[in-house]
CSV table of N, CA and C in Angstrom, one decimal:
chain,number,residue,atom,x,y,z
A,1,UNK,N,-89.4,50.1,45.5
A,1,UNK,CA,-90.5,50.5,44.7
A,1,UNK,C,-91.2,49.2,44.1
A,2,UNK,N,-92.6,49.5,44.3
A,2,UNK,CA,-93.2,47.7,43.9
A,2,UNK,C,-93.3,48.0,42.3
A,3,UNK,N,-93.0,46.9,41.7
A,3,UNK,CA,-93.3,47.2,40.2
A,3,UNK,C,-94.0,46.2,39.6
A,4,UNK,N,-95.3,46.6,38.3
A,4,UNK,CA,-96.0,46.0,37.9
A,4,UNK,C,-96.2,44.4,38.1
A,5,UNK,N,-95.0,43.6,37.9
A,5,UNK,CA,-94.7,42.7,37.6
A,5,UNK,C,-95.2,41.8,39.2
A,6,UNK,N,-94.2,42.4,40.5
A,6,UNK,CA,-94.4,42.1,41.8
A,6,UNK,C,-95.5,41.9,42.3
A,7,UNK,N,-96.8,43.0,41.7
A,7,UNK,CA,-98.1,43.1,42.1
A,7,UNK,C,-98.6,41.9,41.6
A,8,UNK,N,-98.5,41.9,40.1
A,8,UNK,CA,-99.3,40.4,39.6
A,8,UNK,C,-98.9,39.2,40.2
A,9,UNK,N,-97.8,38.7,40.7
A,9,UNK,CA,-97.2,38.1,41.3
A,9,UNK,C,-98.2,37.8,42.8
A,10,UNK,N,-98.2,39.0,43.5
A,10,UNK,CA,-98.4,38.8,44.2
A,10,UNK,C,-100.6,38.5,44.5
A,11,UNK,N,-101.3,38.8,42.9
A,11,UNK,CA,-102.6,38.4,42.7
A,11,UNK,C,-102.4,36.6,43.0
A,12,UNK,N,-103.3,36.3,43.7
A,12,UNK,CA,-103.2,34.7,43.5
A,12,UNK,C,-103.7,34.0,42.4
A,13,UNK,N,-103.6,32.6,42.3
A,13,UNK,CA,-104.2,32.0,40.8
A,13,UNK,C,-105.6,31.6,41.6
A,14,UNK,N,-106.2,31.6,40.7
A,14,UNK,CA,-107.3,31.0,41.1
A,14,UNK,C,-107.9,29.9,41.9
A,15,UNK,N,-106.8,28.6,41.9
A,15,UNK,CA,-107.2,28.2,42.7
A,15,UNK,C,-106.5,28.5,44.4
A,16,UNK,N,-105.5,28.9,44.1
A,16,UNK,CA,-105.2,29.8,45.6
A,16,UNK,C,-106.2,30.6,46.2
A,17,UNK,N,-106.9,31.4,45.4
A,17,UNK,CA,-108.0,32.3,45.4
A,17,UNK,C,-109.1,31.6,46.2
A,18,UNK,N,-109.1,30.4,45.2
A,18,UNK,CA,-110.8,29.8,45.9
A,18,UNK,C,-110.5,29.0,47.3
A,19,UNK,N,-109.5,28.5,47.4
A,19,UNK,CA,-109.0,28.2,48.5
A,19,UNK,C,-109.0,29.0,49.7
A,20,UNK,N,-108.9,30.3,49.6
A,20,UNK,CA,-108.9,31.5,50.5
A,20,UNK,C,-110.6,31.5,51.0
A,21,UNK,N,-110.7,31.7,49.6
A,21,UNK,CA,-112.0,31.8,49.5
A,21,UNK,C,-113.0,31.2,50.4
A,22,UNK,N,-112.9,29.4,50.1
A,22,UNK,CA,-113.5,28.6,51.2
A,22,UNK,C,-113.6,28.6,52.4
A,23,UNK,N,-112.2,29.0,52.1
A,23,UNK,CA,-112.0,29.6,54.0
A,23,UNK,C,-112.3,30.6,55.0
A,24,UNK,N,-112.0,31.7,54.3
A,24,UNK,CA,-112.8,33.0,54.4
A,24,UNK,C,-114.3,32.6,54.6
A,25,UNK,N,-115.1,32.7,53.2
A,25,UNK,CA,-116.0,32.6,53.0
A,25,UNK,C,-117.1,31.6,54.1
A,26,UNK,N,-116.0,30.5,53.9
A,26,UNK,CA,-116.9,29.3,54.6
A,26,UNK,C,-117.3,29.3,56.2
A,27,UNK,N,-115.8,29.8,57.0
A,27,UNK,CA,-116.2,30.2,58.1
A,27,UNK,C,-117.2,31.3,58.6
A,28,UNK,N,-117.1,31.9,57.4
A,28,UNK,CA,-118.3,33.0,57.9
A,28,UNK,C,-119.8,32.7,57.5
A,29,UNK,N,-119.4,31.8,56.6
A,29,UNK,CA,-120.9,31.2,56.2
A,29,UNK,C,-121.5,30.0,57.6
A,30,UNK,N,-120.3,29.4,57.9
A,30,UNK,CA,-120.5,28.4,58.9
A,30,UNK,C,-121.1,29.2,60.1
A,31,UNK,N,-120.2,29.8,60.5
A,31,UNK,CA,-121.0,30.8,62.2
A,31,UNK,C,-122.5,31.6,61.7
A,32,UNK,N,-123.0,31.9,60.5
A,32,UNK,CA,-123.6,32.7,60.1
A,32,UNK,C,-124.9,31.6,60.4
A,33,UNK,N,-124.8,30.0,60.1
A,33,UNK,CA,-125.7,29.2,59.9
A,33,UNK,C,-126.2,29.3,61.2
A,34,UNK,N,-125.3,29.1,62.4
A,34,UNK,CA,-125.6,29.0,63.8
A,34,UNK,C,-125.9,29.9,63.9
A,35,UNK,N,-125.6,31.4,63.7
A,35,UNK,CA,-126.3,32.8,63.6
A,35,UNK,C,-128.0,32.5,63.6
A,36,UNK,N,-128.4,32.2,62.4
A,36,UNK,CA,-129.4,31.8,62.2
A,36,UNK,C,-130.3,31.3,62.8
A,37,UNK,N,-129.8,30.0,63.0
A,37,UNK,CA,-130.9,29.2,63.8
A,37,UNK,C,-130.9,29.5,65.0
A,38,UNK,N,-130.0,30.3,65.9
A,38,UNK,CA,-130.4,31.2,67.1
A,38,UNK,C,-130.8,32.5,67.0
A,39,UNK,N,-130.9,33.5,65.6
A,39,UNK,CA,-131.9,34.1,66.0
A,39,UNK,C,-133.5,33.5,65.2
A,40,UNK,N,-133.5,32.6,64.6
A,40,UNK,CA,-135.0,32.3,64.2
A,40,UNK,C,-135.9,32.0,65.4
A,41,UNK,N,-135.1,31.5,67.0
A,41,UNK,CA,-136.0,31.4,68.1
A,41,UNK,C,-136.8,32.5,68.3
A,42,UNK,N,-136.1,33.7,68.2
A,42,UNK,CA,-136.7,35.2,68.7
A,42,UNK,C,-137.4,36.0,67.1
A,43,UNK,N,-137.4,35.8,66.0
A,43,UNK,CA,-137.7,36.3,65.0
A,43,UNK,C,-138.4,35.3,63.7
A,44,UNK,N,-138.8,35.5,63.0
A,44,UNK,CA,-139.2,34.6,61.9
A,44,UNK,C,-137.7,34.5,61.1
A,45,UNK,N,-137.5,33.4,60.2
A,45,UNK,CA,-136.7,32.6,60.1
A,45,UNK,C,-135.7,33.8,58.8
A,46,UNK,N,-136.3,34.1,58.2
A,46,UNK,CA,-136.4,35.3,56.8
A,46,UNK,C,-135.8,36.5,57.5
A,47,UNK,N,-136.0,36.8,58.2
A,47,UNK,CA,-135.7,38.0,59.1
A,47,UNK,C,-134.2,37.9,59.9
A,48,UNK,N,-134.2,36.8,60.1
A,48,UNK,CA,-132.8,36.3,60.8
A,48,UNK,C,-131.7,36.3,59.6
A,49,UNK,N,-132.2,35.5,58.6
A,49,UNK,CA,-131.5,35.3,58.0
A,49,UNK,C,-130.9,36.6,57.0
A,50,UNK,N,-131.8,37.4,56.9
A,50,UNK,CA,-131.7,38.9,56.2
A,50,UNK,C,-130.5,39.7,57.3
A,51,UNK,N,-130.3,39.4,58.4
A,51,UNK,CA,-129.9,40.4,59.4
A,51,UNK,C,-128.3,39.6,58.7
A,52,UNK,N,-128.8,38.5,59.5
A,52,UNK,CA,-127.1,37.7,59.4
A,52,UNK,C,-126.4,37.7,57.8
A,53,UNK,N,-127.0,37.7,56.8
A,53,UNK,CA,-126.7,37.7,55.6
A,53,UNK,C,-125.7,39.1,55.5
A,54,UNK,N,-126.0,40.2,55.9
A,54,UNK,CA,-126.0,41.9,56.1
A,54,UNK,C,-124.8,41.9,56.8
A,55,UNK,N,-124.9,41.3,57.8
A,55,UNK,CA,-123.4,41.2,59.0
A,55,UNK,C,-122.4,40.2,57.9
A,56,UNK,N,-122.3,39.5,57.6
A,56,UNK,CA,-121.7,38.4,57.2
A,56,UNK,C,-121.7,39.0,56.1
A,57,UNK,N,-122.3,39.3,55.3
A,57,UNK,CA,-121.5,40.2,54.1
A,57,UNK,C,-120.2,41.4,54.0
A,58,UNK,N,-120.5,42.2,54.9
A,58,UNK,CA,-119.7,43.2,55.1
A,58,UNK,C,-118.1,42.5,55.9
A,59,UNK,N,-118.2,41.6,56.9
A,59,UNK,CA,-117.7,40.9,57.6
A,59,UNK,C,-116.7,40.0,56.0
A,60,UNK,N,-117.5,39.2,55.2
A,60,UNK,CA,-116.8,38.5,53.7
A,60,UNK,C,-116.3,39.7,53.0
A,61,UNK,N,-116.6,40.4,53.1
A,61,UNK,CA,-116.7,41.5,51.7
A,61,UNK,C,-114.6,41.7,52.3
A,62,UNK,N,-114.7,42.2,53.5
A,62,UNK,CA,-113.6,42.8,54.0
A,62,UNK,C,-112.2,41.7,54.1
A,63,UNK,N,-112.7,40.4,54.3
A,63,UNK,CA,-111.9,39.1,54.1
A,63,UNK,C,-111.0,39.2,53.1
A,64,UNK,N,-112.2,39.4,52.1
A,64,UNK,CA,-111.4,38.7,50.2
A,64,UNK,C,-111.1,39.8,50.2
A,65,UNK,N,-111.1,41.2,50.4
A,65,UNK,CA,-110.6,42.1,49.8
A,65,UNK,C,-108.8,42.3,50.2
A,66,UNK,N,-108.9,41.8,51.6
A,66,UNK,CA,-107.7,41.7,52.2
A,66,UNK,C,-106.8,40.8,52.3
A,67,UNK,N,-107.4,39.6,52.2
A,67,UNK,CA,-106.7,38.2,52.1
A,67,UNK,C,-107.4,36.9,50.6
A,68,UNK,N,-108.3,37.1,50.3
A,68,UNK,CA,-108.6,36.5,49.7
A,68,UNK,C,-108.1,36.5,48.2
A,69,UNK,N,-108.6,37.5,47.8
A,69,UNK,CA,-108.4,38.1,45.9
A,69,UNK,C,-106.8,38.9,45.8
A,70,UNK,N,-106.1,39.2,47.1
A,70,UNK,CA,-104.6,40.1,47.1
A,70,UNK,C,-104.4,41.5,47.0
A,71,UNK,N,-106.0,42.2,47.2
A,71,UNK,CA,-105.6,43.2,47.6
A,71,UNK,C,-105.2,43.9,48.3
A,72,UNK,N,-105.1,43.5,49.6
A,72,UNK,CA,-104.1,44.0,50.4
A,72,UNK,C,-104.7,45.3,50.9
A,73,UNK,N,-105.6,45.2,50.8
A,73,UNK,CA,-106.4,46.9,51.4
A,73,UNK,C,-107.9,46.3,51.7
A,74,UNK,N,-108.3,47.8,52.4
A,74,UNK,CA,-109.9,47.8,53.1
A,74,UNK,C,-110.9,47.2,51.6
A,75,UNK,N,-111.9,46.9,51.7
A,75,UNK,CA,-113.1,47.5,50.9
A,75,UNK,C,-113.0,48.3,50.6
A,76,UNK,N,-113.2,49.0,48.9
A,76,UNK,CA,-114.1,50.2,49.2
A,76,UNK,C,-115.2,50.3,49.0
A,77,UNK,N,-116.2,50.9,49.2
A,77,UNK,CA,-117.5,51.1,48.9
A,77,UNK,C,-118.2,50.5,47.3
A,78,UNK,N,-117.4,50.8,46.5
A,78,UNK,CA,-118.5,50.1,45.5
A,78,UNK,C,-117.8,48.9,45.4
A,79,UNK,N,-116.8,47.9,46.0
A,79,UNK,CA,-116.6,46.7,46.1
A,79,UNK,C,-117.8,46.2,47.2
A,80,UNK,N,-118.5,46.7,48.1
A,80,UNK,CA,-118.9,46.4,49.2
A,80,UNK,C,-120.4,46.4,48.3
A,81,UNK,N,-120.9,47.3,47.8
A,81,UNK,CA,-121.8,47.3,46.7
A,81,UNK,C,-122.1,46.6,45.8
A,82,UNK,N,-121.2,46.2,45.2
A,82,UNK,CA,-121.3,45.1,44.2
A,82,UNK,C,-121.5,43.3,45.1
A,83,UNK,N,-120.4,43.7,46.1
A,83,UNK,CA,-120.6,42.3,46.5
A,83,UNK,C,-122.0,42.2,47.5
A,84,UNK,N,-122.9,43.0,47.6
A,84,UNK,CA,-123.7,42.9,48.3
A,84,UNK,C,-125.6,42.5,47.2
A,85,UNK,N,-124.6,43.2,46.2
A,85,UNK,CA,-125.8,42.2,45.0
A,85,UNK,C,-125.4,40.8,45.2
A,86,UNK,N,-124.3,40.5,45.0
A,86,UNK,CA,-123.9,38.7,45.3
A,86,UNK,C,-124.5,38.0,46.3
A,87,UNK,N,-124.5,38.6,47.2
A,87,UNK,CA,-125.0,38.3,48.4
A,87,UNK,C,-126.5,38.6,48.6
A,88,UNK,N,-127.3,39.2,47.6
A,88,UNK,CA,-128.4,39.6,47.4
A,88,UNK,C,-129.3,38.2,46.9
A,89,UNK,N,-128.2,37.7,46.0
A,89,UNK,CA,-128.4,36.7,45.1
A,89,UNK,C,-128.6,35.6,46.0
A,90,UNK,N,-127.2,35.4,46.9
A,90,UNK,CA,-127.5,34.4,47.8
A,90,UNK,C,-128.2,34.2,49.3
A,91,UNK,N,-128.8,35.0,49.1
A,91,UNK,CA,-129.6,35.5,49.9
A,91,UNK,C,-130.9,34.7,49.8
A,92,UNK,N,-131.4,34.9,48.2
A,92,UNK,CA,-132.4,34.5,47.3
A,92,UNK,C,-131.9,32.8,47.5
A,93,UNK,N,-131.2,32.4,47.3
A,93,UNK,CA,-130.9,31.0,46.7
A,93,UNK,C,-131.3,30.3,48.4
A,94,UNK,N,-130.8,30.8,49.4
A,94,UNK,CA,-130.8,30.3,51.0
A,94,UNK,C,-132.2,30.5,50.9
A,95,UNK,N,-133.2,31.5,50.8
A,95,UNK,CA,-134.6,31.8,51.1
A,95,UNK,C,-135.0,30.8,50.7
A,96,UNK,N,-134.9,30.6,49.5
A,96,UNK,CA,-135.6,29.5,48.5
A,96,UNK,C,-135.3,28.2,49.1
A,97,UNK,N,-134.3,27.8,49.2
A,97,UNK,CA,-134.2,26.6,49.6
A,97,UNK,C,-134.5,26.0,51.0
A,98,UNK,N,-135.2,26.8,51.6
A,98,UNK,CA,-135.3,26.9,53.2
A,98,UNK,C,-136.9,26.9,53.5
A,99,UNK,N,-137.6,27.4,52.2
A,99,UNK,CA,-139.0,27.4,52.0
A,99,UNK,C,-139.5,26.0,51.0
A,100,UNK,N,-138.3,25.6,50.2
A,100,UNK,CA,-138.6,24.4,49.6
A,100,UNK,C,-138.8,23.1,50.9
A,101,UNK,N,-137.7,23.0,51.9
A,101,UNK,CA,-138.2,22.3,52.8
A,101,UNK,C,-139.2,23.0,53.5
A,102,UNK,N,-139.4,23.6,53.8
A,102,UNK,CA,-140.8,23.5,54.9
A,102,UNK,C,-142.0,23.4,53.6
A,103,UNK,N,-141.9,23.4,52.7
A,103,UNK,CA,-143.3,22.3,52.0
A,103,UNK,C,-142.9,20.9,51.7
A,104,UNK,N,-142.0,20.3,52.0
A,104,UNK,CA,-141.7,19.2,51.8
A,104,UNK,C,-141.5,18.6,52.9
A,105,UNK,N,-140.9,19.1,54.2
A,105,UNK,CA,-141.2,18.6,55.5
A,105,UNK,C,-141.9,19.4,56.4
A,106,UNK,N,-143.4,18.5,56.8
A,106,UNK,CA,-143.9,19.2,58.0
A,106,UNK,C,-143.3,20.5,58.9
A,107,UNK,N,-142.2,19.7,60.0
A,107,UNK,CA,-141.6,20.2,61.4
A,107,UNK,C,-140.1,20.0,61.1
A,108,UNK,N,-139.7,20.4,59.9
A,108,UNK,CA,-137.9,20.0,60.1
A,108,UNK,C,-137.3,20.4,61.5
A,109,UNK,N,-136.6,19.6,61.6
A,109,UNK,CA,-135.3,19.8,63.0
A,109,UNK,C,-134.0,20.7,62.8
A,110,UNK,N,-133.3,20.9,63.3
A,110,UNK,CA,-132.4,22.1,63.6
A,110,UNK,C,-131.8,21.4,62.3
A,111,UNK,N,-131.1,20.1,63.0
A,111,UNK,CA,-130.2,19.6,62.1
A,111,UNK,C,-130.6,19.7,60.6
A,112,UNK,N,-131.4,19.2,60.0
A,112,UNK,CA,-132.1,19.3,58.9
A,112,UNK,C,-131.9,20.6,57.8
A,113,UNK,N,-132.6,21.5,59.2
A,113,UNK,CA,-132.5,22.8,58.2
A,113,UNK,C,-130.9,23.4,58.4
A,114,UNK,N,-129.8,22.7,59.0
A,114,UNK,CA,-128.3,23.7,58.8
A,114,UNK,C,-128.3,22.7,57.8
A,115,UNK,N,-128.2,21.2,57.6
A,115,UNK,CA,-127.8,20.9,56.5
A,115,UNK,C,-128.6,21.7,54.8
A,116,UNK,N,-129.7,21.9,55.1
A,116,UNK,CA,-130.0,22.5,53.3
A,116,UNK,C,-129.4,23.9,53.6
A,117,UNK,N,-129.0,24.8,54.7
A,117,UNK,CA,-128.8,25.7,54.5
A,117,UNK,C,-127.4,26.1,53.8
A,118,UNK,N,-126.7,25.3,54.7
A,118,UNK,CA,-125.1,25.0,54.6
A,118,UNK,C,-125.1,24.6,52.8
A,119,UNK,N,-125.9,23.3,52.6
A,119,UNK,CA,-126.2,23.1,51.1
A,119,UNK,C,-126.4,24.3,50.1
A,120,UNK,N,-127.3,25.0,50.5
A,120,UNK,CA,-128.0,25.9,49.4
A,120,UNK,C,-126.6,27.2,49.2
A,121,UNK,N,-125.7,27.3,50.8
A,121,UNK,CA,-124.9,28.5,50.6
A,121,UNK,C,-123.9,28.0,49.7
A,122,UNK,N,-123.5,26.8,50.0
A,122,UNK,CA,-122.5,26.4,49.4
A,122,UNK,C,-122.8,26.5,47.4
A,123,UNK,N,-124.0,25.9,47.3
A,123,UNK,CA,-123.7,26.4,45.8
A,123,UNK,C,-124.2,27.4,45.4
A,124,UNK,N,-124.5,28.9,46.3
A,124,UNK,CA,-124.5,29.9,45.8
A,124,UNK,C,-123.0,30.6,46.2
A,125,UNK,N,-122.4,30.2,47.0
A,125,UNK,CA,-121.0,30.6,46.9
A,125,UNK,C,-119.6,30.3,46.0
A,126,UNK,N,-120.3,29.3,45.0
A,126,UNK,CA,-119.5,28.9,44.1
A,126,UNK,C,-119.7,29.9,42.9
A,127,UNK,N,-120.7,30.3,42.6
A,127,UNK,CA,-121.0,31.5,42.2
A,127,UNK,C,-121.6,32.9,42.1
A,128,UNK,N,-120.8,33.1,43.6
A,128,UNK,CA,-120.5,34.1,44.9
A,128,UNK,C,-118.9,34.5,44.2
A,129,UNK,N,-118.6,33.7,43.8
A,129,UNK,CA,-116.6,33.0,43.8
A,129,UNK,C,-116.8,34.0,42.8
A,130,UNK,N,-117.4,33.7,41.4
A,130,UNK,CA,-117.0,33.6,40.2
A,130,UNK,C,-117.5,35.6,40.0
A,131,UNK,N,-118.2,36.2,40.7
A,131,UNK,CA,-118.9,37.0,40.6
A,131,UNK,C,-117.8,38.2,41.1
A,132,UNK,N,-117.4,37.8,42.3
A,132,UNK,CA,-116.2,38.4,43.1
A,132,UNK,C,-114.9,38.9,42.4
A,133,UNK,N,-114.4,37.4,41.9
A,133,UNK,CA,-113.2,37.4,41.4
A,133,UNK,C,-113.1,38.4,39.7
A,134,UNK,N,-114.7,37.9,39.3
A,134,UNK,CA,-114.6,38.2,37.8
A,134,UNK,C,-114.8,39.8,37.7
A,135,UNK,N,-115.9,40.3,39.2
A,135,UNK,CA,-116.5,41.6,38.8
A,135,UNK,C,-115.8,42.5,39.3
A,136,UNK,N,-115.8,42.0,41.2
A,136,UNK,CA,-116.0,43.0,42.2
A,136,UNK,C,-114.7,43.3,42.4
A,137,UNK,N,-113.5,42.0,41.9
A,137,UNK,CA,-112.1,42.1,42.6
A,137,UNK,C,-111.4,42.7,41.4
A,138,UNK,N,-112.1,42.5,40.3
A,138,UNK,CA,-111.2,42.4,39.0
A,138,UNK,C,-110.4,43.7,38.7
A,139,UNK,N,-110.4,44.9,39.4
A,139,UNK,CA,-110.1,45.8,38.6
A,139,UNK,C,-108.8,46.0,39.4
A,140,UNK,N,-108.7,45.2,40.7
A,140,UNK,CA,-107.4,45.3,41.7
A,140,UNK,C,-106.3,44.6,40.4
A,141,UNK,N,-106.7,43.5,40.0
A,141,UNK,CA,-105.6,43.0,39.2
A,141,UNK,C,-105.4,43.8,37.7
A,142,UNK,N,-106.2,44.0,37.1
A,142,UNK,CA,-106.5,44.9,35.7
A,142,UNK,C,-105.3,45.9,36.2
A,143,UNK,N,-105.8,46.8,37.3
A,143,UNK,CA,-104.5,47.9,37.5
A,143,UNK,C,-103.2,47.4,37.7
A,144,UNK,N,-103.0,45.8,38.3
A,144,UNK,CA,-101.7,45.7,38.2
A,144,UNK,C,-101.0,45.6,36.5
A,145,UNK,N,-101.7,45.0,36.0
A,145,UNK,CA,-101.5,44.4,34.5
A,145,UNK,C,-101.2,45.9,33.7
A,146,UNK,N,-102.4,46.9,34.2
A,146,UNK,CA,-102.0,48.3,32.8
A,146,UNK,C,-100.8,48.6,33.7
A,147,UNK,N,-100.0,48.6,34.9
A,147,UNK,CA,-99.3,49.2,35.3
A,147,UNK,C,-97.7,49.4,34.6
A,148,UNK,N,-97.9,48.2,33.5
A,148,UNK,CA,-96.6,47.9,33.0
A,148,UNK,C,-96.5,49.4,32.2
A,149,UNK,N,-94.9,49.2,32.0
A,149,UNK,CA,-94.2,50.8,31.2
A,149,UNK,C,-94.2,51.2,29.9
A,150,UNK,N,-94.8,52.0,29.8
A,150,UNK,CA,-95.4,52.5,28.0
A,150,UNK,C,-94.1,52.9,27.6
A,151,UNK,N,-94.2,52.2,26.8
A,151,UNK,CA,-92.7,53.0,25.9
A,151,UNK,C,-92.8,54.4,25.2
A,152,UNK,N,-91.4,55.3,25.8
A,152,UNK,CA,-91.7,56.4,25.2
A,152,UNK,C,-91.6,56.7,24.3
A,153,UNK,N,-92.6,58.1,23.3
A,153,UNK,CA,-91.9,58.3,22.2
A,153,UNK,C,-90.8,58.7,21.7
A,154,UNK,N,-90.0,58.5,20.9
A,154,UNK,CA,-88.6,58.8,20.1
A,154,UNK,C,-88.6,59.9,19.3
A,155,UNK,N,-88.0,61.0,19.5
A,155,UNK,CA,-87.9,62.0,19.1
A,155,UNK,C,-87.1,62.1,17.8
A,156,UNK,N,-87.6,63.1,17.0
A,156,UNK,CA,-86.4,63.0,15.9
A,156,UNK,C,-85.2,63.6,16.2
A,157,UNK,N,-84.2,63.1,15.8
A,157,UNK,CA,-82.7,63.9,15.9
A,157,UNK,C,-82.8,64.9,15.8
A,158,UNK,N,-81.9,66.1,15.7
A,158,UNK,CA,-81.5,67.1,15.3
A,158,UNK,C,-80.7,66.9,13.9
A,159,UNK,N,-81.1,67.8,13.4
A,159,UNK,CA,-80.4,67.8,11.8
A,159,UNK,C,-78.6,67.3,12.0
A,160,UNK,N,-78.7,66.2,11.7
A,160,UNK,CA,-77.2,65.8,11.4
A,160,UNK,C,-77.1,65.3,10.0
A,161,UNK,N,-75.5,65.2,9.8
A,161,UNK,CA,-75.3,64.6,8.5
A,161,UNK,C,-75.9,63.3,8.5
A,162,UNK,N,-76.1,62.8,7.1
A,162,UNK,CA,-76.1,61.3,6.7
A,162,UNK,C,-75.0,60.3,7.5
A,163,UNK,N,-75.8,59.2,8.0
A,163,UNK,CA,-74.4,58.3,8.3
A,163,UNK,C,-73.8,57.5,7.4
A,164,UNK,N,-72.3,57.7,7.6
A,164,UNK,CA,-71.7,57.0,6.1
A,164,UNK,C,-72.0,55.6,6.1
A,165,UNK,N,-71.8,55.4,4.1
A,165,UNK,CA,-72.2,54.4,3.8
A,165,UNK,C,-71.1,53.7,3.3
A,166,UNK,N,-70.4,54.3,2.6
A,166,UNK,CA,-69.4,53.5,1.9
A,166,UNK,C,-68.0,53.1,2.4
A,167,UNK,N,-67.1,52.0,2.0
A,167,UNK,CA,-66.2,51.6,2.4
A,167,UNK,C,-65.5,53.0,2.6
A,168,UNK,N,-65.4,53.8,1.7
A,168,UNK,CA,-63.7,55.3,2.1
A,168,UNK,C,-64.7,55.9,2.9
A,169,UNK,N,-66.1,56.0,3.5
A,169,UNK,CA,-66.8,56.7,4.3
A,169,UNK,C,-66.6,56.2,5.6
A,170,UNK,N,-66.6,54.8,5.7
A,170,UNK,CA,-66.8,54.4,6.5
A,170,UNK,C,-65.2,54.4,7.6
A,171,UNK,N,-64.3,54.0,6.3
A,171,UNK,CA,-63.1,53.9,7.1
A,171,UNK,C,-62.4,55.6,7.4
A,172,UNK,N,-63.2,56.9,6.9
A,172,UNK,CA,-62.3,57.8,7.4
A,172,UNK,C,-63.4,58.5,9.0
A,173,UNK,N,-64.5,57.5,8.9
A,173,UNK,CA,-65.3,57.7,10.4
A,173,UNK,C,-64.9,56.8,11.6
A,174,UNK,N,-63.6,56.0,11.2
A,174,UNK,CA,-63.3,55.7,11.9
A,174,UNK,C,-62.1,56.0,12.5
């Protein structure tokens, strides 16, 4: 039987967490970048990036849920929900930073645009991290913590005598 204690135990600390995290996260952010810039050949750049963001979310979401944060299970649906505002967010932060270069460089090169993109994910993944762990994972660990054992109430006795007090009381209860 697992008990309260084993579960917390088995949440990681935070920086175990983020460490998972980078890993998880990063590889899927990494292939996601190449994602990108092969489909921006056939699509506008926004549109690639919206598809891949969508795939690579659900793809992250299912990571941390199972290796990352210690839950040990699927997704479920409003974990997948929540993290998909995150991802909504960084979604926004990649857009933006991907439109700041093309007004600041003419014709960027491939290389160019994976390094701001890789840039831009990276610090919305840092608070991707904090969003995950604080919002979307938090209640996996919350449930281990209430799981501990409520003490029960104590009943009153049944009407018995007084217990003795005095020395000739005490010595003929014994």
């Amino acid at each position: 039987m697992e008990t309260a204690h084993s579960r917390q135990r088995a949440t990681p600390g935070a920086f175990v967490a983020f460490a998972r995290f980078v890993l998880c996260g990063g590889g899927v952010g990494l292939a996601s970048s190449f994602a990108v810039t092969a489909l921006a050949a056939w699509m506008p750049w926004i549109a690639a990036n919206a598809l891949v963001t969508v795939v690579s979310t659900l793809v992250a979401t299912e990571l941390h849920a199972r290796f990352t944060f210690g839950a040990g299970s699927r997704a479920t649906v409003r974990q997948h929900a929540q993290s998909a505002g995150s991802a909504a967010a960084a979604y926004a932060v990649t857009c933006a930073a991907m439109l700041v270069l093309a007004e600041l460089v003419a014709a960027p090169g491939a290389p160019l645009q994976q390094v701001v993109y890789l840039s831009a994910s990276a610090v919305a993944g840092v608070g991707r991290f904090a969003v995950l762990r604080l919002v979307v994972f938090a209640r996996t660990r919350s449930r281990a913590s209430a799981a501990v054992p409520v003490a029960r109430p104590l009943y009153a006795a049944a009407a018995r005598p007084p217990a003795p007090t005095g020395p000739e009381e005490l010595c003929r209860a014994a």
